[in-house]
Short mmCIF file of C-alpha atoms in Angstrom, two decimals:
data_model
loop_
_atom_site.label_atom_id
_atom_site.label_comp_id
_atom_site.label_asym_id
_atom_site.label_seq_id
_atom_site.Cartn_x
_atom_site.Cartn_y
_atom_site.Cartn_z
CA MET A 1 42.30 -23.60 -18.81
CA PRO A 2 39.28 -23.78 -21.12
CA GLU A 3 37.78 -20.39 -21.71
CA ILE A 4 34.41 -21.24 -20.18
CA LEU A 5 36.03 -22.07 -16.84
CA VAL A 6 37.78 -18.74 -16.89
CA THR A 7 34.54 -16.84 -17.44
CA VAL A 8 32.71 -18.88 -14.81
CA TYR A 9 35.54 -18.07 -12.41
CA ASP A 10 35.25 -14.37 -13.33
CA VAL A 11 31.51 -14.35 -12.63
CA PHE A 12 32.12 -16.19 -9.37
CA MET A 13 34.75 -13.74 -8.19
CA ARG A 14 32.63 -10.77 -9.16
CA THR A 15 29.48 -11.99 -7.47
CA TYR A 16 30.47 -13.91 -4.37
CA PRO A 17 29.83 -11.16 -1.77
CA GLY A 18 26.23 -10.90 -2.96
CA PHE A 19 25.92 -14.65 -3.25
CA LEU A 20 27.11 -15.23 0.29
CA GLU A 21 24.35 -12.94 1.52
CA ALA A 22 21.87 -14.74 -0.72
CA THR A 23 23.08 -18.09 0.63
CA VAL A 24 22.14 -16.94 4.12
CA VAL A 25 18.65 -16.11 2.84
CA THR A 26 18.40 -19.50 1.12
CA LEU A 27 19.46 -21.26 4.32
CA GLN A 28 16.96 -19.27 6.37
CA LEU A 29 14.19 -20.18 3.94
CA THR A 30 15.23 -23.83 4.10
CA ALA A 31 15.45 -23.85 7.89
CA ILE A 32 12.01 -22.34 8.32
CA GLY A 33 10.58 -24.54 5.56
CA VAL A 34 11.98 -27.66 7.19
CA ILE A 35 11.09 -26.80 10.79
CA LEU A 36 7.61 -25.54 10.02
CA GLY A 37 7.12 -28.49 7.68
CA THR A 38 8.17 -30.94 10.39
CA VAL A 39 5.79 -29.42 12.92
CA ILE A 40 2.90 -29.43 10.44
CA GLY A 41 3.88 -32.90 9.22
CA LEU A 42 3.87 -34.28 12.75
CA ILE A 43 0.45 -32.81 13.50
CA ILE A 44 -1.04 -34.04 10.23
CA ALA A 45 0.49 -37.51 10.64
CA LEU A 46 -0.96 -37.77 14.17
CA MET A 47 -4.33 -36.65 12.83
CA LYS A 48 -4.17 -39.34 10.17
CA ILE A 49 -3.41 -42.17 12.56
CA SER A 50 -5.85 -40.91 15.18
CA GLY A 51 -9.13 -42.71 15.49
CA SER A 52 -11.15 -39.58 14.72
CA LYS A 53 -12.83 -39.57 11.32
CA ILE A 54 -13.06 -35.77 11.33
CA LEU A 55 -9.35 -35.26 12.04
CA GLN A 56 -8.51 -37.80 9.36
CA ALA A 57 -10.70 -36.01 6.87
CA ILE A 58 -9.07 -32.63 7.58
CA ALA A 59 -5.62 -34.16 7.20
CA ASN A 60 -6.61 -35.79 3.93
CA VAL A 61 -7.98 -32.57 2.50
CA TYR A 62 -4.77 -30.77 3.43
CA ILE A 63 -2.54 -33.40 1.85
CA THR A 64 -4.68 -33.63 -1.28
CA ILE A 65 -4.65 -29.88 -1.88
CA ILE A 66 -0.96 -29.36 -1.16
CA ARG A 67 0.30 -32.36 -3.07
CA GLY A 68 -2.09 -31.65 -5.90
CA THR A 69 -0.89 -28.11 -6.63
CA PRO A 70 2.55 -26.84 -7.63
CA LEU A 71 4.71 -25.09 -5.06
CA ILE A 72 5.06 -22.02 -7.23
CA VAL A 73 1.27 -21.60 -7.23
CA GLN A 74 1.19 -21.98 -3.45
CA ILE A 75 3.85 -19.28 -3.12
CA MET A 76 1.82 -16.90 -5.30
CA PHE A 77 -1.34 -17.80 -3.43
CA LEU A 78 0.21 -17.01 -0.06
CA TYR A 79 1.89 -13.85 -1.27
CA PHE A 80 -1.12 -12.35 -3.00
CA GLY A 81 -4.01 -14.24 -1.43
CA ILE A 82 -3.39 -13.90 2.28
CA VAL A 83 -2.74 -10.17 1.87
CA GLU A 84 -6.47 -9.60 2.36
CA ILE A 85 -6.07 -10.72 5.93
CA TYR A 86 -2.48 -9.82 6.72
CA THR A 87 0.32 -8.33 4.66
CA MET A 88 3.45 -10.33 5.24
CA SER A 89 6.86 -9.70 3.75
CA ASN A 90 7.89 -11.59 0.65
CA PHE A 91 10.44 -13.50 2.71
CA TRP A 92 7.85 -14.78 5.17
CA ALA A 93 5.31 -15.53 2.48
CA GLY A 94 7.95 -17.65 0.76
CA ALA A 95 9.17 -19.35 3.93
CA ILE A 96 5.66 -20.20 5.11
CA ALA A 97 4.71 -21.49 1.67
CA LEU A 98 7.74 -23.80 1.82
CA GLY A 99 6.74 -24.99 5.29
CA VAL A 100 3.12 -25.60 4.36
CA HIS A 101 4.23 -27.41 1.21
CA ASN A 102 6.69 -29.59 3.10
CA GLY A 103 4.15 -30.35 5.78
CA ALA A 104 2.13 -32.52 3.42
CA TYR A 105 5.12 -34.56 2.31
CA ILE A 106 6.62 -34.89 5.77
CA ALA A 107 3.23 -35.99 7.14
CA GLU A 108 3.30 -38.90 4.74
CA ILE A 109 6.88 -39.72 5.72
CA PHE A 110 5.90 -39.85 9.41
CA ARG A 111 2.72 -41.79 8.72
CA GLY A 112 4.60 -44.29 6.60
CA SER A 113 7.28 -44.77 9.25
CA ILE A 114 4.74 -45.20 12.03
CA GLN A 115 2.55 -47.60 10.12
CA GLY A 116 5.61 -49.47 8.93
CA ILE A 117 6.34 -50.67 12.44
CA ASP A 118 5.23 -54.30 12.69
CA PRO A 119 1.75 -54.44 14.32
CA GLY A 120 3.04 -57.41 16.27
CA GLN A 121 5.11 -55.05 18.39
CA ARG A 122 2.04 -53.08 19.27
CA GLU A 123 0.21 -56.23 20.26
CA ALA A 124 3.19 -57.40 22.28
CA SER A 125 3.48 -54.19 24.28
CA MET A 126 -0.28 -54.09 24.83
CA SER A 127 -0.10 -57.61 26.17
CA LEU A 128 2.67 -56.49 28.52
CA GLY A 129 0.12 -54.15 30.03
CA MET A 130 1.00 -50.85 28.32
CA ASN A 131 -1.88 -48.67 27.26
CA ARG A 132 -2.16 -47.16 23.79
CA LYS A 133 -0.33 -43.98 24.72
CA GLN A 134 2.56 -45.84 26.33
CA THR A 135 2.80 -48.22 23.40
CA MET A 136 3.07 -45.36 20.99
CA SER A 137 5.52 -43.19 22.91
CA ARG A 138 7.78 -45.99 24.18
CA ILE A 139 7.72 -48.59 21.43
CA VAL A 140 6.39 -47.24 18.12
CA PHE A 141 7.53 -43.61 17.90
CA PRO A 142 11.22 -44.09 18.78
CA GLN A 143 11.56 -46.74 16.08
CA ALA A 144 9.48 -44.80 13.58
CA LEU A 145 11.58 -41.68 14.13
CA ARG A 146 14.77 -43.51 13.25
CA ARG A 147 13.18 -44.94 10.15
CA SER A 148 11.97 -41.54 9.05
CA ILE A 149 15.45 -39.96 9.12
CA PRO A 150 16.60 -40.97 5.61
CA PRO A 151 13.41 -39.85 3.80
CA LEU A 152 13.33 -36.68 5.93
CA GLY A 153 16.89 -35.90 4.88
CA ASN A 154 15.82 -36.35 1.30
CA GLN A 155 12.92 -33.98 1.85
CA PHE A 156 15.25 -31.39 3.39
CA ILE A 157 17.47 -31.44 0.33
CA ILE A 158 14.42 -31.00 -1.89
CA THR A 159 13.40 -28.04 0.27
CA LEU A 160 16.79 -26.41 -0.12
CA LYS A 161 16.47 -26.58 -3.88
CA ASP A 162 12.75 -25.75 -3.91
CA SER A 163 13.53 -22.53 -2.06
CA SER A 164 14.79 -21.19 -5.39
CA LEU A 165 11.16 -20.85 -6.50
CA VAL A 166 10.51 -17.94 -4.16
CA TYR A 167 12.50 -15.76 -6.56
CA ILE A 168 9.11 -15.27 -8.23
CA ILE A 169 7.97 -13.02 -5.37
CA GLY A 170 11.22 -11.11 -5.29
CA VAL A 171 13.14 -12.67 -2.40
CA ALA A 172 16.86 -12.13 -2.88
CA GLU A 173 17.98 -15.74 -2.55
CA ILE A 174 20.62 -17.53 -4.61
CA PHE A 175 18.57 -18.13 -7.75
CA SER A 176 17.20 -14.60 -7.98
CA LEU A 177 20.69 -13.23 -7.63
CA GLY A 178 21.86 -15.45 -10.46
CA ASN A 179 18.94 -14.20 -12.49
CA ARG A 180 19.99 -10.62 -11.86
CA GLU A 181 23.60 -11.38 -12.62
CA ALA A 182 22.51 -12.93 -15.93
CA ALA A 183 20.53 -9.82 -16.77
CA GLN A 184 23.44 -7.60 -15.91
CA SER A 185 26.40 -9.36 -17.45
CA TYR A 186 24.90 -10.86 -20.64
CA GLN A 187 26.44 -14.12 -19.43
CA PRO A 188 23.44 -16.29 -18.47
CA PHE A 189 25.31 -19.56 -18.86
CA GLU A 190 28.10 -18.58 -16.51
CA SER A 191 25.70 -16.97 -14.05
CA PHE A 192 23.54 -20.06 -13.71
CA MET A 193 26.62 -22.24 -13.61
CA VAL A 194 27.68 -20.34 -10.51
CA VAL A 195 24.16 -20.70 -9.10
CA ALA A 196 24.32 -24.45 -9.71
CA LEU A 197 27.67 -24.67 -7.93
CA TYR A 198 26.29 -22.92 -4.87
CA TYR A 199 23.38 -25.33 -4.62
CA LEU A 200 25.63 -28.30 -5.28
CA VAL A 201 28.03 -27.36 -2.50
CA LEU A 202 25.18 -26.69 -0.07
CA VAL A 203 23.55 -30.03 -0.84
CA MET A 204 26.89 -31.82 -0.44
CA ILE A 205 27.36 -30.25 2.98
CA PHE A 206 23.78 -31.18 3.90
CA THR A 207 24.30 -34.73 2.74
CA PHE A 208 27.48 -35.06 4.75
CA LEU A 209 25.83 -33.78 7.94
CA LEU A 210 22.88 -36.08 7.42
CA ARG A 211 25.20 -39.06 7.01
CA LEU A 212 26.93 -38.18 10.27
CA TYR A 213 23.58 -37.96 12.02
CA GLU A 214 22.38 -41.23 10.52
CA ASN A 215 25.52 -42.99 11.63
CA LYS A 216 25.10 -41.61 15.11
CA LEU A 217 21.54 -42.91 15.26
CA ASP A 218 22.53 -46.18 13.62
CA VAL A 219 19.73 -45.72 11.16
CA ASP A 220 20.98 -48.58 9.01
CA LYS A 221 20.00 -51.03 11.70
CA ALA A 222 16.58 -49.55 12.27
CA MET B 1 7.07 -36.91 22.77
CA LYS B 2 6.71 -33.79 24.85
CA LYS B 3 10.47 -33.35 25.03
CA LYS B 4 10.77 -33.67 21.29
CA LEU B 5 8.13 -31.04 20.65
CA SER B 6 9.68 -28.51 22.98
CA PHE B 7 13.00 -29.15 21.27
CA LEU B 8 11.33 -28.42 17.94
CA SER B 9 9.77 -25.26 19.24
CA VAL B 10 13.20 -24.06 20.34
CA ILE B 11 14.58 -24.63 16.85
CA PHE B 12 11.51 -23.02 15.39
CA SER B 13 11.87 -19.85 17.41
CA ALA B 14 15.60 -19.83 16.64
CA GLY B 15 14.73 -19.95 12.97
CA MET B 16 12.29 -17.08 13.38
CA LEU B 17 14.95 -15.06 15.13
CA LEU B 18 17.49 -15.85 12.47
CA ALA B 19 15.09 -14.75 9.80
CA ALA B 20 14.11 -11.60 11.61
CA CYS B 21 17.76 -10.64 11.68
CA GLY B 22 18.26 -10.38 8.03
CA GLY B 23 15.87 -12.11 5.67
CA ASP B 24 13.23 -9.52 5.31
CA ASP B 25 14.17 -7.25 2.48
CA SER B 26 15.06 -8.05 -1.05
CA THR B 27 17.41 -5.16 -1.54
CA SER B 28 18.02 -1.98 0.29
CA SER B 29 20.15 0.96 -0.54
CA GLU B 30 23.02 2.24 1.50
CA GLU B 31 22.53 5.83 0.57
CA GLY B 32 20.91 7.69 3.40
CA SER B 33 19.70 11.24 3.39
CA SER B 34 18.43 13.75 5.82
CA THR B 35 14.87 13.19 6.87
CA ASP B 36 12.99 16.38 7.41
CA GLY B 37 9.63 17.98 7.03
CA GLU B 38 7.58 16.98 4.07
CA GLY B 39 7.89 13.21 4.23
CA SER B 40 6.32 12.77 7.62
CA GLU B 41 2.72 13.43 6.62
CA LEU B 42 2.77 10.87 3.82
CA LYS B 43 1.44 7.40 4.46
CA LEU B 44 4.47 5.24 3.76
CA LEU B 45 5.32 1.59 4.23
CA GLU B 46 8.13 2.62 6.57
CA ASP B 47 8.29 6.01 8.20
CA GLY B 48 10.81 8.30 6.57
CA LYS B 49 11.58 5.81 3.84
CA PHE B 50 10.41 5.86 0.24
CA THR B 51 10.20 2.21 -0.81
CA THR B 52 10.16 1.89 -4.58
CA ALA B 53 10.15 -1.19 -6.77
CA SER B 54 11.72 -2.21 -10.06
CA SER B 55 12.51 -5.57 -11.60
CA GLY B 56 16.27 -5.15 -11.26
CA LEU B 57 16.57 -6.95 -14.59
CA TYR B 58 16.41 -4.02 -16.99
CA LYS B 59 19.87 -2.78 -17.73
CA PRO B 60 20.72 0.14 -17.88
CA PHE B 61 17.60 1.39 -16.08
CA ASN B 62 17.60 -0.88 -13.08
CA TYR B 63 20.04 -3.72 -12.49
CA GLU B 64 22.49 -5.06 -10.01
CA GLU B 65 26.20 -4.35 -10.06
CA GLY B 66 28.39 -6.04 -7.48
CA GLY B 67 25.41 -6.71 -5.25
CA ASN B 68 24.07 -3.16 -5.39
CA LEU B 69 21.00 -2.03 -7.23
CA THR B 70 21.93 0.65 -9.72
CA GLY B 71 20.83 2.27 -12.97
CA PHE B 72 18.99 5.33 -14.23
CA ASP B 73 15.71 4.49 -12.45
CA ILE B 74 17.53 3.98 -9.16
CA ASP B 75 19.34 7.32 -9.43
CA ILE B 76 16.09 9.09 -10.26
CA GLY B 77 14.41 7.38 -7.31
CA ASN B 78 17.22 8.49 -5.03
CA ALA B 79 17.04 12.07 -6.26
CA ILE B 80 13.24 12.20 -5.86
CA SER B 81 13.45 10.70 -2.36
CA LYS B 82 16.08 13.21 -1.34
CA GLU B 83 13.96 16.04 -2.66
CA MET B 84 11.02 14.73 -0.63
CA GLY B 85 13.19 14.52 2.49
CA LEU B 86 12.95 10.74 2.58
CA GLU B 87 15.44 7.94 2.64
CA PRO B 88 15.39 6.03 -0.66
CA ASN B 89 14.67 2.31 -0.32
CA PRO B 90 14.69 0.63 -3.73
CA VAL B 91 13.57 -3.01 -3.78
CA THR B 92 13.17 -5.53 -6.58
CA THR B 93 10.21 -7.64 -7.59
CA PRO B 94 9.42 -9.44 -10.86
CA PHE B 95 7.89 -7.10 -13.43
CA GLU B 96 5.10 -9.58 -14.19
CA THR B 97 3.62 -9.03 -10.73
CA ILE B 98 4.79 -5.51 -10.00
CA ILE B 99 1.34 -3.85 -10.23
CA GLN B 100 -0.20 -6.44 -7.90
CA GLY B 101 2.71 -5.80 -5.57
CA LEU B 102 1.93 -2.10 -5.54
CA THR B 103 -1.80 -2.49 -5.04
CA THR B 104 -1.23 -4.94 -2.17
CA ASN B 105 0.98 -2.40 -0.33
CA ARG B 106 4.34 -4.16 -0.75
CA PHE B 107 6.01 -0.87 -1.61
CA ASP B 108 5.08 2.80 -1.92
CA ALA B 109 5.69 3.29 -5.63
CA VAL B 110 7.06 1.76 -8.79
CA ILE B 111 10.07 3.56 -10.19
CA GLY B 112 10.98 0.87 -12.65
CA SER B 113 10.60 2.11 -16.19
CA MET B 114 6.87 1.58 -16.23
CA ALA B 115 5.27 3.21 -19.23
CA ILE B 116 1.96 5.04 -18.94
CA THR B 117 -0.87 3.10 -20.58
CA GLU B 118 -4.63 3.42 -20.29
CA GLU B 119 -4.86 -0.18 -19.20
CA ARG B 120 -2.44 0.33 -16.29
CA ALA B 121 -4.00 3.68 -15.38
CA LYS B 122 -7.12 1.75 -14.33
CA GLN B 123 -5.13 0.21 -11.49
CA VAL B 124 -2.45 2.75 -10.60
CA ALA B 125 -1.94 6.52 -10.69
CA PHE B 126 0.92 7.82 -12.80
CA SER B 127 3.15 10.79 -12.14
CA ASP B 128 4.38 13.08 -14.89
CA PRO B 129 6.71 11.17 -17.21
CA TYR B 130 10.34 11.02 -16.12
CA TYR B 131 11.69 9.82 -19.45
CA TYR B 132 10.68 9.02 -23.01
CA SER B 133 11.85 5.93 -24.80
CA GLY B 134 11.21 4.26 -28.10
CA GLY B 135 9.77 0.78 -28.54
CA VAL B 136 11.99 -0.98 -31.05
CA ILE B 137 12.25 -4.30 -32.86
CA PHE B 138 15.62 -6.00 -32.57
CA VAL B 139 16.75 -8.94 -34.71
CA ARG B 140 19.89 -11.05 -34.99
CA GLU B 141 22.66 -9.30 -36.86
CA GLY B 142 22.53 -10.15 -40.55
CA ASN B 143 18.88 -11.21 -40.50
CA THR B 144 17.49 -10.27 -43.91
CA GLU B 145 14.04 -11.83 -43.53
CA ILE B 146 12.67 -9.34 -41.06
CA THR B 147 13.10 -5.76 -42.18
CA SER B 148 9.97 -4.13 -40.85
CA GLU B 149 7.13 -4.83 -38.45
CA ALA B 150 5.10 -6.24 -41.32
CA ASP B 151 7.47 -9.20 -41.49
CA LEU B 152 6.75 -10.15 -37.90
CA GLU B 153 3.65 -12.16 -38.69
CA GLY B 154 4.26 -15.73 -37.60
CA ALA B 155 7.67 -14.80 -36.21
CA THR B 156 8.77 -15.85 -32.75
CA ILE B 157 9.04 -12.73 -30.62
CA GLY B 158 10.61 -12.50 -27.19
CA VAL B 159 9.24 -10.00 -24.66
CA VAL B 160 8.81 -9.48 -20.94
CA GLY B 161 5.39 -10.51 -19.67
CA GLN B 162 3.01 -7.67 -18.78
CA SER B 163 5.25 -5.12 -20.52
CA THR B 164 4.12 -2.70 -23.21
CA TYR B 165 6.26 -4.75 -25.60
CA ASP B 166 4.13 -7.74 -24.78
CA THR B 167 1.03 -5.86 -25.97
CA ALA B 168 2.83 -4.86 -29.16
CA ALA B 169 4.02 -8.39 -29.87
CA GLN B 170 0.44 -9.61 -29.61
CA GLN B 171 -0.49 -7.28 -32.43
CA TYR B 172 2.28 -8.45 -34.73
CA THR B 173 2.23 -12.19 -34.27
CA ASP B 174 0.08 -15.02 -32.90
CA ASP B 175 -0.08 -15.58 -29.18
CA GLU B 176 1.60 -18.98 -29.41
CA ASN B 177 4.63 -17.39 -31.09
CA ILE B 178 5.38 -15.07 -28.19
CA GLN B 179 8.05 -16.16 -25.76
CA TYR B 180 7.99 -14.66 -22.30
CA TYR B 181 11.03 -13.66 -20.29
CA SER B 182 11.46 -12.01 -16.93
CA SER B 183 14.25 -9.83 -18.31
CA ASP B 184 14.64 -8.00 -21.63
CA VAL B 185 18.36 -8.51 -21.37
CA VAL B 186 18.02 -12.29 -21.24
CA ALA B 187 15.59 -12.12 -24.18
CA LEU B 188 18.17 -10.16 -26.19
CA GLN B 189 20.82 -12.68 -25.26
CA ASP B 190 18.55 -15.46 -26.48
CA LEU B 191 18.02 -13.57 -29.72
CA THR B 192 21.68 -14.05 -30.60
CA ILE B 193 21.30 -17.83 -30.47
CA GLU B 194 20.13 -19.19 -33.79
CA GLY B 195 16.83 -21.04 -33.81
CA ARG B 196 15.40 -19.48 -30.67
CA LEU B 197 13.84 -16.13 -31.43
CA ASP B 198 13.25 -14.12 -34.58
CA ALA B 199 12.87 -10.78 -32.86
CA VAL B 200 12.77 -9.02 -29.50
CA ILE B 201 10.75 -5.89 -28.84
CA THR B 202 12.16 -3.64 -26.17
CA ALA B 203 13.31 -0.08 -25.51
CA ASP B 204 15.94 1.34 -27.87
CA VAL B 205 18.41 2.17 -25.10
CA VAL B 206 18.17 -1.30 -23.61
CA GLY B 207 19.10 -2.79 -27.00
CA PHE B 208 21.90 -0.27 -27.51
CA GLU B 209 23.34 -1.17 -24.14
CA ALA B 210 23.31 -4.84 -25.13
CA GLN B 211 24.99 -4.00 -28.44
CA ASN B 212 27.68 -2.15 -26.52
CA ALA B 213 28.19 -5.28 -24.46
CA GLY B 214 28.95 -7.16 -27.66
CA LEU B 215 25.63 -8.79 -28.47
CA GLU B 216 25.23 -9.30 -32.21
CA ILE B 217 21.83 -7.75 -32.68
CA GLU B 218 20.47 -4.91 -34.75
CA MET B 219 17.56 -2.53 -34.61
CA ILE B 220 15.02 -2.48 -37.40
CA GLY B 221 13.75 0.81 -38.71
CA GLU B 222 12.58 3.64 -36.54
CA PRO B 223 11.05 3.37 -33.07
CA LEU B 224 7.50 2.05 -33.40
CA TRP B 225 6.21 4.44 -30.82
CA ILE B 226 7.36 6.66 -27.99
CA GLU B 227 6.40 5.68 -24.50
CA GLN B 228 6.47 7.69 -21.33
CA ALA B 229 7.94 6.09 -18.27
CA ALA B 230 6.44 7.41 -15.05
CA VAL B 231 6.34 6.78 -11.33
CA ALA B 232 3.32 4.69 -10.37
CA VAL B 233 1.56 4.92 -7.02
CA ARG B 234 -1.70 3.57 -5.64
CA PRO B 235 -4.63 5.68 -6.85
CA GLU B 236 -5.66 6.60 -3.31
CA ASP B 237 -2.20 7.99 -2.44
CA LYS B 238 -2.99 11.44 -3.84
CA GLU B 239 -0.68 13.26 -1.43
CA LEU B 240 2.22 11.02 -2.39
CA LEU B 241 1.60 11.52 -6.10
CA LYS B 242 1.57 15.27 -5.59
CA ALA B 243 4.83 15.12 -3.64
CA VAL B 244 6.46 12.93 -6.30
CA ASN B 245 5.41 15.29 -9.07
CA GLU B 246 6.75 18.28 -7.15
CA ALA B 247 10.04 16.50 -6.44
CA LEU B 248 10.35 15.44 -10.07
CA ALA B 249 9.73 18.98 -11.28
CA ALA B 250 12.30 20.24 -8.79
CA ILE B 251 15.08 17.87 -9.90
CA ILE B 252 14.36 18.69 -13.56
CA GLU B 253 14.45 22.38 -12.70
CA ASP B 254 17.70 22.35 -10.73
CA GLY B 255 19.64 20.26 -13.23
CA THR B 256 19.88 17.08 -11.15
CA TYR B 257 17.80 15.23 -13.71
CA ASP B 258 20.00 16.33 -16.59
CA GLU B 259 23.09 15.27 -14.68
CA ILE B 260 21.70 11.77 -14.07
CA SER B 261 20.54 11.40 -17.65
CA GLN B 262 23.87 12.57 -19.04
CA LYS B 263 25.67 10.15 -16.74
CA TRP B 264 23.78 7.14 -18.08
CA PHE B 265 23.03 8.03 -21.69
CA GLY B 266 25.10 11.05 -22.64
CA ARG B 267 21.91 12.91 -23.41
CA ASN B 268 18.75 14.17 -21.76
CA LEU B 269 16.03 11.54 -22.11
CA LEU B 270 13.26 14.10 -21.66
CA ASP B 271 14.67 16.13 -24.51
CA VAL B 272 12.71 14.43 -27.29
CA ASP B 273 10.78 16.01 -30.10
CA LEU B 274 7.40 14.42 -29.67
CA GLU B 275 5.81 15.91 -32.74
CA GLY B 276 4.58 13.46 -35.34
CA ILE B 277 5.48 10.35 -33.37
CA GLU B 278 2.87 8.06 -31.94
CA ILE B 279 2.73 8.16 -28.16
CA LEU B 280 1.81 4.87 -26.64
CA LYS B 281 -1.44 4.77 -24.72
#
C-alpha cells in the first residue's frame, strides 16, 4: 500500500472516537441550520409573494444583507454582536447563523418554485370558484413543494459543508477537530484528508436519502 | 399548510432537544475534583466550575491527544482549579478571538500561554506569570540566508494572528510579508516546505517540540526576548484574580508546579535567570 494511505489510515484510527463525536455536532448544526432556514425561508418567501409592499421590502432587505455578506462574517457577527443583548453558547451562535444564512437562499428557492407554477393554473382554479387562499393551498403550493425538493436538497448539502465554518468560534465540529489533529500530529495533509473523507461520506449518505425521498415524491414528473 | 408547519415545528423542537443534549461545549475535561469552600463566592460562568480557554493548537502547551485536551497549560489549569476547590473546565477557542471571548463572558479566564503585554493589559487583568518562554526565530534547516533578525527584512514570516510573535514580525518585515496561521505548529510545518515561508517566530519550546517530532527546522541565535505567560481574567473580576494568584503561589510552593513542569519539559520553566534579557512588554 502506498505510504500516504498508511499514514491516513493511522490518523483515522487514532482520531475516530473524537471524530464520531464531532460528526454528531456537525449533524446537529446542519439539522438546526436546515430546519431554521426552512422556517425562515418559508416566511420570507410568503412575504415576498404577498401583496404587501412593506412585507416585500422587509424580505428584500433581509435577502440582500444575508446574500451580500459572507457566512463567516455572519457567524462572527452573531457570536460577538448579539452578546450585548444575550450571551449564547458558541454552538447556538453557529447554528443560528447557519439557519439565518440558509433562510435567504431557501426563501428564493421557495419563491422560485411558487412563481414557476404556470399562472394559467391559478386562473383556472379561480375560474372554478376557488378563492386566492384555496388556490394557493390546494393547487400552487403542493406542486411548488415538489419542485423545490431538488434545490432544497442541494442547499442542505451546502449547509452540511458550510457548518465547517463555525470552527472559527470554537465549536468542536469535524473541521475544528481536524485542525487540532493537524496541530498535534504535524501531519496536516493526512488530518485534512480524514476530514474530507468524513464530509464526503456524510454527503453521500445525504444524497442517497434525498434520492429515495425524491423517488417517493416522484419529483422527476413534477 | 397548517399541517406542514406543525410538522416543521415538531422537527424544529426535536433539533433543539438534540442539540441541548450534547452540542453545547467545545471541550470539557473528565477530571473532577472536590468542590468546597472558596470557589462558591466567585462569580463564575458555571457554579463550582472554572472554565478556562486556550486555542488547543499550541503543542506542547495546549493541544488535543486522542480527543482529550492536554498539555502544560491544561495541567496548570487543573492544578489551580483544584487548589481553588473548583472543577476544571478547559475549553478551546481560536487564539485570534480569545480576548474578545473573555471580555464577552464566554469563559472565566484564559490559561492558554498568553503573554503579558501592555496592549493586552488594557483589556484584561493578568495574574502573576506562570512560566517564562523565549521568542525565537525558526528557519528551514540548512537556510544560510537568514542568520539573524536583521536578515528578516522582506522575508516571509509565519505567525499566529494576535500573538506576541505577530507584533514582533511586524517590526522585522513588511505587513504584506506576514502570513497568518491559527496554529504555530501548522506554521512550523509550512516552514519545512520550500517556497512557502522564510521564517516562523514562536516560543522556543514549541519549536523544540516540533524538532523532536522530526520537522527539519532550526533556531536562529538566542531568544529575542523573554515573555511571561500569565492567566488572564476580566479586569472587574478582582476576587477571581486574587484567588488565582493565591492558588498559583500555593502550587509553586508545594511542588505541584515543579512536578508539572518537569513532566512536560524536564525542567522548571519559572527557573530562568531574567537578568540582562529583555522582557517583553
